[in-house]
Amino acid sequence: MLILGIDTSTNVGSVAIYSDVKGTLGEISININKTHSENIMVMIDYLFQLTGTTINDIDKIAVSIGPGSFTGIRIGVAVAKGLASATNCKIVGINELDIIAGNSSNNDCFICPIIDARKERGYFSTFKYEDSNLKQVGDYEVGELKEFLEKMKDTKTLYLGDGALKYRSLISEITKDNGLFAEKSLCLPRASVLCELSVDREDNLYTMEPIYLSKSQAEREKEKI
């Protein structure tokens, strides 16, 4: 089975082709100041060229469904649904926090991915390995990082994600020695991890929806009127 992974939920754009037998066949990730709408189809086309495959070889499309950038999530989900509909292949949506948490194999502590939501706010959850399997142990949340970190300060936790990079000083100040940090290369989402998480999962093309957790800026502005 070949899986095409598409992740545009954060500033990072990542695509991968993954084999359930061989593992990752190819992956392209970029973190540059361009919109995903400019790059995503170019990246997918180039990935097919590099791996010697075509869209007709793909059995399943895996896509990040958020949380993260409202525009980025919509772009990724729209592309994934369009390709799945055109080729009649399976589709699955994976939470972005699961994808980032999957970058770590640390068995010794809790794992907390944080996606920056600006102004010391974030999207976050907590995970832990149990019998070599990564399990979610906290809810998906969005909120003030100070409040969340106060609850976590006595628990040894590995923080990763762009929120962990941006708010490292805040995390260290509150959690002290219980706050650990993943390498920068492990903080950004990877489509190959997305693919691996999707191997045994499948969603309905027509009912699969993004996970935003918070309201868009337009919705917040409307509420002020």
JSON list of N, CA, C and O in Angstrom, two decimals, residues 4-6 14-17 26-28 36-58 79 83 87:
[
{"chain": "A", "resi": 4, "resn": "LEU", "atom": "N", "xyz": [0.03, 8.78, 0.29]},
{"chain": "A", "resi": 4, "resn": "LEU", "atom": "CA", "xyz": [0.49, 10.14, 0.06]},
{"chain": "A", "resi": 4, "resn": "LEU", "atom": "C", "xyz": [0.09, 10.97, 1.26]},
{"chain": "A", "resi": 4, "resn": "LEU", "atom": "O", "xyz": [-1.08, 11.05, 1.62]},
{"chain": "A", "resi": 5, "resn": "GLY", "atom": "N", "xyz": [1.08, 11.59, 1.91]},
{"chain": "A", "resi": 5, "resn": "GLY", "atom": "CA", "xyz": [0.83, 12.43, 3.07]},
{"chain": "A", "resi": 5, "resn": "GLY", "atom": "C", "xyz": [0.92, 13.90, 2.72]},
{"chain": "A", "resi": 5, "resn": "GLY", "atom": "O", "xyz": [1.85, 14.31, 2.00]},
{"chain": "A", "resi": 6, "resn": "ILE", "atom": "N", "xyz": [-0.01, 14.70, 3.22]},
{"chain": "A", "resi": 6, "resn": "ILE", "atom": "CA", "xyz": [-0.05, 16.14, 2.95]},
{"chain": "A", "resi": 6, "resn": "ILE", "atom": "C", "xyz": [-0.26, 16.87, 4.27]},
{"chain": "A", "resi": 6, "resn": "ILE", "atom": "O", "xyz": [-1.27, 16.67, 4.96]},
{"chain": "A", "resi": 14, "resn": "SER", "atom": "N", "xyz": [4.71, 20.00, 4.14]},
{"chain": "A", "resi": 14, "resn": "SER", "atom": "CA", "xyz": [5.40, 18.72, 4.06]},
{"chain": "A", "resi": 14, "resn": "SER", "atom": "C", "xyz": [4.54, 17.71, 3.30]},
{"chain": "A", "resi": 14, "resn": "SER", "atom": "O", "xyz": [3.33, 17.60, 3.54]},
{"chain": "A", "resi": 15, "resn": "VAL", "atom": "N", "xyz": [5.17, 17.00, 2.38]},
{"chain": "A", "resi": 15, "resn": "VAL", "atom": "CA", "xyz": [4.49, 15.93, 1.65]},
{"chain": "A", "resi": 15, "resn": "VAL", "atom": "C", "xyz": [5.40, 14.70, 1.64]},
{"chain": "A", "resi": 15, "resn": "VAL", "atom": "O", "xyz": [6.63, 14.82, 1.68]},
{"chain": "A", "resi": 16, "resn": "ALA", "atom": "N", "xyz": [4.80, 13.54, 1.62]},
{"chain": "A", "resi": 16, "resn": "ALA", "atom": "CA", "xyz": [5.59, 12.31, 1.62]},
{"chain": "A", "resi": 16, "resn": "ALA", "atom": "C", "xyz": [4.84, 11.20, 0.91]},
{"chain": "A", "resi": 16, "resn": "ALA", "atom": "O", "xyz": [3.60, 11.23, 0.82]},
{"chain": "A", "resi": 17, "resn": "ILE", "atom": "N", "xyz": [5.59, 10.25, 0.39]},
{"chain": "A", "resi": 17, "resn": "ILE", "atom": "CA", "xyz": [5.02, 9.01, -0.12]},
{"chain": "A", "resi": 17, "resn": "ILE", "atom": "C", "xyz": [5.60, 7.88, 0.72]},
{"chain": "A", "resi": 17, "resn": "ILE", "atom": "O", "xyz": [6.82, 7.78, 0.88]},
{"chain": "A", "resi": 26, "resn": "GLY", "atom": "N", "xyz": [9.87, 8.84, -0.13]},
{"chain": "A", "resi": 26, "resn": "GLY", "atom": "CA", "xyz": [10.34, 10.20, -0.38]},
{"chain": "A", "resi": 26, "resn": "GLY", "atom": "C", "xyz": [9.57, 11.19, 0.45]},
{"chain": "A", "resi": 26, "resn": "GLY", "atom": "O", "xyz": [8.40, 10.96, 0.80]},
{"chain": "A", "resi": 27, "resn": "GLU", "atom": "N", "xyz": [10.22, 12.31, 0.77]},
{"chain": "A", "resi": 27, "resn": "GLU", "atom": "CA", "xyz": [9.58, 13.34, 1.58]},
{"chain": "A", "resi": 27, "resn": "GLU", "atom": "C", "xyz": [10.18, 14.69, 1.22]},
{"chain": "A", "resi": 27, "resn": "GLU", "atom": "O", "xyz": [11.39, 14.81, 1.02]},
{"chain": "A", "resi": 28, "resn": "ILE", "atom": "N", "xyz": [9.33, 15.70, 1.13]},
{"chain": "A", "resi": 28, "resn": "ILE", "atom": "CA", "xyz": [9.77, 17.08, 0.89]},
{"chain": "A", "resi": 28, "resn": "ILE", "atom": "C", "xyz": [9.11, 17.96, 1.95]},
{"chain": "A", "resi": 28, "resn": "ILE", "atom": "O", "xyz": [7.90, 17.93, 2.13]},
{"chain": "A", "resi": 36, "resn": "HIS", "atom": "N", "xyz": [0.98, 28.10, 1.25]},
{"chain": "A", "resi": 36, "resn": "HIS", "atom": "CA", "xyz": [0.91, 26.70, 0.84]},
{"chain": "A", "resi": 36, "resn": "HIS", "atom": "C", "xyz": [0.22, 26.55, -0.52]},
{"chain": "A", "resi": 36, "resn": "HIS", "atom": "O", "xyz": [0.50, 25.60, -1.27]},
{"chain": "A", "resi": 37, "resn": "SER", "atom": "N", "xyz": [-0.69, 27.47, -0.83]},
{"chain": "A", "resi": 37, "resn": "SER", "atom": "CA", "xyz": [-1.38, 27.37, -2.12]},
{"chain": "A", "resi": 37, "resn": "SER", "atom": "C", "xyz": [-0.41, 27.53, -3.29]},
{"chain": "A", "resi": 37, "resn": "SER", "atom": "O", "xyz": [-0.66, 27.01, -4.38]},
{"chain": "A", "resi": 38, "resn": "GLU", "atom": "N", "xyz": [0.70, 28.22, -3.07]},
{"chain": "A", "resi": 38, "resn": "GLU", "atom": "CA", "xyz": [1.71, 28.40, -4.12]},
{"chain": "A", "resi": 38, "resn": "GLU", "atom": "C", "xyz": [2.55, 27.14, -4.31]},
{"chain": "A", "resi": 38, "resn": "GLU", "atom": "O", "xyz": [3.04, 26.88, -5.41]},
{"chain": "A", "resi": 39, "resn": "ASN", "atom": "N", "xyz": [2.73, 26.38, -3.23]},
{"chain": "A", "resi": 39, "resn": "ASN", "atom": "CA", "xyz": [3.74, 25.33, -3.26]},
{"chain": "A", "resi": 39, "resn": "ASN", "atom": "C", "xyz": [3.23, 23.90, -3.28]},
{"chain": "A", "resi": 39, "resn": "ASN", "atom": "O", "xyz": [3.91, 23.01, -3.79]},
{"chain": "A", "resi": 40, "resn": "ILE", "atom": "N", "xyz": [2.06, 23.65, -2.69]},
{"chain": "A", "resi": 40, "resn": "ILE", "atom": "CA", "xyz": [1.73, 22.27, -2.34]},
{"chain": "A", "resi": 40, "resn": "ILE", "atom": "C", "xyz": [1.63, 21.36, -3.56]},
{"chain": "A", "resi": 40, "resn": "ILE", "atom": "O", "xyz": [2.16, 20.25, -3.56]},
{"chain": "A", "resi": 41, "resn": "MET", "atom": "N", "xyz": [0.98, 21.81, -4.64]},
{"chain": "A", "resi": 41, "resn": "MET", "atom": "CA", "xyz": [0.85, 20.94, -5.81]},
{"chain": "A", "resi": 41, "resn": "MET", "atom": "C", "xyz": [2.19, 20.78, -6.53]},
{"chain": "A", "resi": 41, "resn": "MET", "atom": "O", "xyz": [2.48, 19.71, -7.07]},
{"chain": "A", "resi": 42, "resn": "VAL", "atom": "N", "xyz": [3.02, 21.82, -6.50]},
{"chain": "A", "resi": 42, "resn": "VAL", "atom": "CA", "xyz": [4.37, 21.72, -7.07]},
{"chain": "A", "resi": 42, "resn": "VAL", "atom": "C", "xyz": [5.18, 20.67, -6.32]},
{"chain": "A", "resi": 42, "resn": "VAL", "atom": "O", "xyz": [5.89, 19.85, -6.92]},
{"chain": "A", "resi": 43, "resn": "MET", "atom": "N", "xyz": [5.07, 20.69, -5.00]},
{"chain": "A", "resi": 43, "resn": "MET", "atom": "CA", "xyz": [5.80, 19.73, -4.16]},
{"chain": "A", "resi": 43, "resn": "MET", "atom": "C", "xyz": [5.32, 18.31, -4.43]},
{"chain": "A", "resi": 43, "resn": "MET", "atom": "O", "xyz": [6.13, 17.37, -4.54]},
{"chain": "A", "resi": 44, "resn": "ILE", "atom": "N", "xyz": [4.01, 18.13, -4.54]},
{"chain": "A", "resi": 44, "resn": "ILE", "atom": "CA", "xyz": [3.46, 16.79, -4.80]},
{"chain": "A", "resi": 44, "resn": "ILE", "atom": "C", "xyz": [3.91, 16.28, -6.16]},
{"chain": "A", "resi": 44, "resn": "ILE", "atom": "O", "xyz": [4.35, 15.13, -6.30]},
{"chain": "A", "resi": 45, "resn": "ASP", "atom": "N", "xyz": [3.82, 17.12, -7.18]},
{"chain": "A", "resi": 45, "resn": "ASP", "atom": "CA", "xyz": [4.25, 16.72, -8.53]},
{"chain": "A", "resi": 45, "resn": "ASP", "atom": "C", "xyz": [5.73, 16.33, -8.54]},
{"chain": "A", "resi": 45, "resn": "ASP", "atom": "O", "xyz": [6.11, 15.32, -9.16]},
{"chain": "A", "resi": 46, "resn": "TYR", "atom": "N", "xyz": [6.55, 17.14, -7.87]},
{"chain": "A", "resi": 46, "resn": "TYR", "atom": "CA", "xyz": [8.00, 16.86, -7.85]},
{"chain": "A", "resi": 46, "resn": "TYR", "atom": "C", "xyz": [8.29, 15.58, -7.09]},
{"chain": "A", "resi": 46, "resn": "TYR", "atom": "O", "xyz": [9.16, 14.80, -7.47]},
{"chain": "A", "resi": 47, "resn": "LEU", "atom": "N", "xyz": [7.54, 15.34, -6.02]},
{"chain": "A", "resi": 47, "resn": "LEU", "atom": "CA", "xyz": [7.73, 14.12, -5.24]},
{"chain": "A", "resi": 47, "resn": "LEU", "atom": "C", "xyz": [7.41, 12.88, -6.08]},
{"chain": "A", "resi": 47, "resn": "LEU", "atom": "O", "xyz": [8.12, 11.87, -6.01]},
{"chain": "A", "resi": 48, "resn": "PHE", "atom": "N", "xyz": [6.35, 12.97, -6.87]},
{"chain": "A", "resi": 48, "resn": "PHE", "atom": "CA", "xyz": [6.04, 11.86, -7.78]},
{"chain": "A", "resi": 48, "resn": "PHE", "atom": "C", "xyz": [7.18, 11.62, -8.77]},
{"chain": "A", "resi": 48, "resn": "PHE", "atom": "O", "xyz": [7.56, 10.47, -9.04]},
{"chain": "A", "resi": 49, "resn": "GLN", "atom": "N", "xyz": [7.74, 12.68, -9.31]},
{"chain": "A", "resi": 49, "resn": "GLN", "atom": "CA", "xyz": [8.86, 12.55, -10.25]},
{"chain": "A", "resi": 49, "resn": "GLN", "atom": "C", "xyz": [10.06, 11.88, -9.58]},
{"chain": "A", "resi": 49, "resn": "GLN", "atom": "O", "xyz": [10.68, 10.98, -10.15]},
{"chain": "A", "resi": 50, "resn": "LEU", "atom": "N", "xyz": [10.39, 12.34, -8.38]},
{"chain": "A", "resi": 50, "resn": "LEU", "atom": "CA", "xyz": [11.57, 11.81, -7.68]},
{"chain": "A", "resi": 50, "resn": "LEU", "atom": "C", "xyz": [11.42, 10.34, -7.32]},
{"chain": "A", "resi": 50, "resn": "LEU", "atom": "O", "xyz": [12.40, 9.58, -7.34]},
{"chain": "A", "resi": 51, "resn": "THR", "atom": "N", "xyz": [10.20, 9.93, -6.98]},
{"chain": "A", "resi": 51, "resn": "THR", "atom": "CA", "xyz": [9.99, 8.55, -6.54]},
{"chain": "A", "resi": 51, "resn": "THR", "atom": "C", "xyz": [9.55, 7.62, -7.67]},
{"chain": "A", "resi": 51, "resn": "THR", "atom": "O", "xyz": [9.40, 6.41, -7.46]},
{"chain": "A", "resi": 52, "resn": "GLY", "atom": "N", "xyz": [9.36, 8.18, -8.86]},
{"chain": "A", "resi": 52, "resn": "GLY", "atom": "CA", "xyz": [8.95, 7.36, -9.99]},
{"chain": "A", "resi": 52, "resn": "GLY", "atom": "C", "xyz": [7.55, 6.79, -9.84]},
{"chain": "A", "resi": 52, "resn": "GLY", "atom": "O", "xyz": [7.25, 5.70, -10.34]},
{"chain": "A", "resi": 53, "resn": "THR", "atom": "N", "xyz": [6.69, 7.54, -9.17]},
{"chain": "A", "resi": 53, "resn": "THR", "atom": "CA", "xyz": [5.31, 7.10, -8.97]},
{"chain": "A", "resi": 53, "resn": "THR", "atom": "C", "xyz": [4.36, 8.12, -9.56]},
{"chain": "A", "resi": 53, "resn": "THR", "atom": "O", "xyz": [4.77, 9.21, -9.98]},
{"chain": "A", "resi": 54, "resn": "THR", "atom": "N", "xyz": [3.07, 7.78, -9.58]},
{"chain": "A", "resi": 54, "resn": "THR", "atom": "CA", "xyz": [2.04, 8.71, -10.03]},
{"chain": "A", "resi": 54, "resn": "THR", "atom": "C", "xyz": [0.88, 8.67, -9.04]},
{"chain": "A", "resi": 54, "resn": "THR", "atom": "O", "xyz": [0.82, 7.78, -8.17]},
{"chain": "A", "resi": 55, "resn": "ILE", "atom": "N", "xyz": [-0.04, 9.57, -9.20]},
{"chain": "A", "resi": 55, "resn": "ILE", "atom": "CA", "xyz": [-1.19, 9.60, -8.31]},
{"chain": "A", "resi": 55, "resn": "ILE", "atom": "C", "xyz": [-2.00, 8.32, -8.42]},
{"chain": "A", "resi": 55, "resn": "ILE", "atom": "O", "xyz": [-2.64, 7.89, -7.45]},
{"chain": "A", "resi": 56, "resn": "ASN", "atom": "N", "xyz": [-1.94, 7.66, -9.55]},
{"chain": "A", "resi": 56, "resn": "ASN", "atom": "CA", "xyz": [-2.69, 6.41, -9.74]},
{"chain": "A", "resi": 56, "resn": "ASN", "atom": "C", "xyz": [-2.09, 5.24, -8.95]},
{"chain": "A", "resi": 56, "resn": "ASN", "atom": "O", "xyz": [-2.73, 4.20, -8.81]},
{"chain": "A", "resi": 57, "resn": "ASP", "atom": "N", "xyz": [-0.86, 5.41, -8.46]},
{"chain": "A", "resi": 57, "resn": "ASP", "atom": "CA", "xyz": [-0.24, 4.37, -7.63]},
{"chain": "A", "resi": 57, "resn": "ASP", "atom": "C", "xyz": [-0.65, 4.48, -6.17]},
{"chain": "A", "resi": 57, "resn": "ASP", "atom": "O", "xyz": [-0.40, 3.57, -5.38]},
{"chain": "A", "resi": 58, "resn": "ILE", "atom": "N", "xyz": [-1.25, 5.59, -5.81]},
{"chain": "A", "resi": 58, "resn": "ILE", "atom": "CA", "xyz": [-1.56, 5.87, -4.40]},
{"chain": "A", "resi": 58, "resn": "ILE", "atom": "C", "xyz": [-2.85, 5.15, -3.98]},
{"chain": "A", "resi": 58, "resn": "ILE", "atom": "O", "xyz": [-3.86, 5.21, -4.66]},
{"chain": "A", "resi": 79, "resn": "VAL", "atom": "N", "xyz": [-7.07, 19.95, -0.98]},
{"chain": "A", "resi": 79, "resn": "VAL", "atom": "CA", "xyz": [-6.23, 19.21, -1.94]},
{"chain": "A", "resi": 79, "resn": "VAL", "atom": "C", "xyz": [-6.39, 17.71, -1.75]},
{"chain": "A", "resi": 79, "resn": "VAL", "atom": "O", "xyz": [-6.56, 16.96, -2.71]},
{"chain": "A", "resi": 83, "resn": "LEU", "atom": "N", "xyz": [-7.99, 15.15, -4.56]},
{"chain": "A", "resi": 83, "resn": "LEU", "atom": "CA", "xyz": [-7.23, 14.03, -5.13]},
{"chain": "A", "resi": 83, "resn": "LEU", "atom": "C", "xyz": [-7.90, 12.69, -4.83]},
{"chain": "A", "resi": 83, "resn": "LEU", "atom": "O", "xyz": [-7.97, 11.80, -5.69]},
{"chain": "A", "resi": 87, "resn": "THR", "atom": "N", "xyz": [-9.44, 10.12, -7.72]},
{"chain": "A", "resi": 87, "resn": "THR", "atom": "CA", "xyz": [-8.80, 8.82, -7.92]},
{"chain": "A", "resi": 87, "resn": "THR", "atom": "C", "xyz": [-9.52, 7.68, -7.22]},
{"chain": "A", "resi": 87, "resn": "THR", "atom": "O", "xyz": [-9.13, 6.52, -7.35]}
]
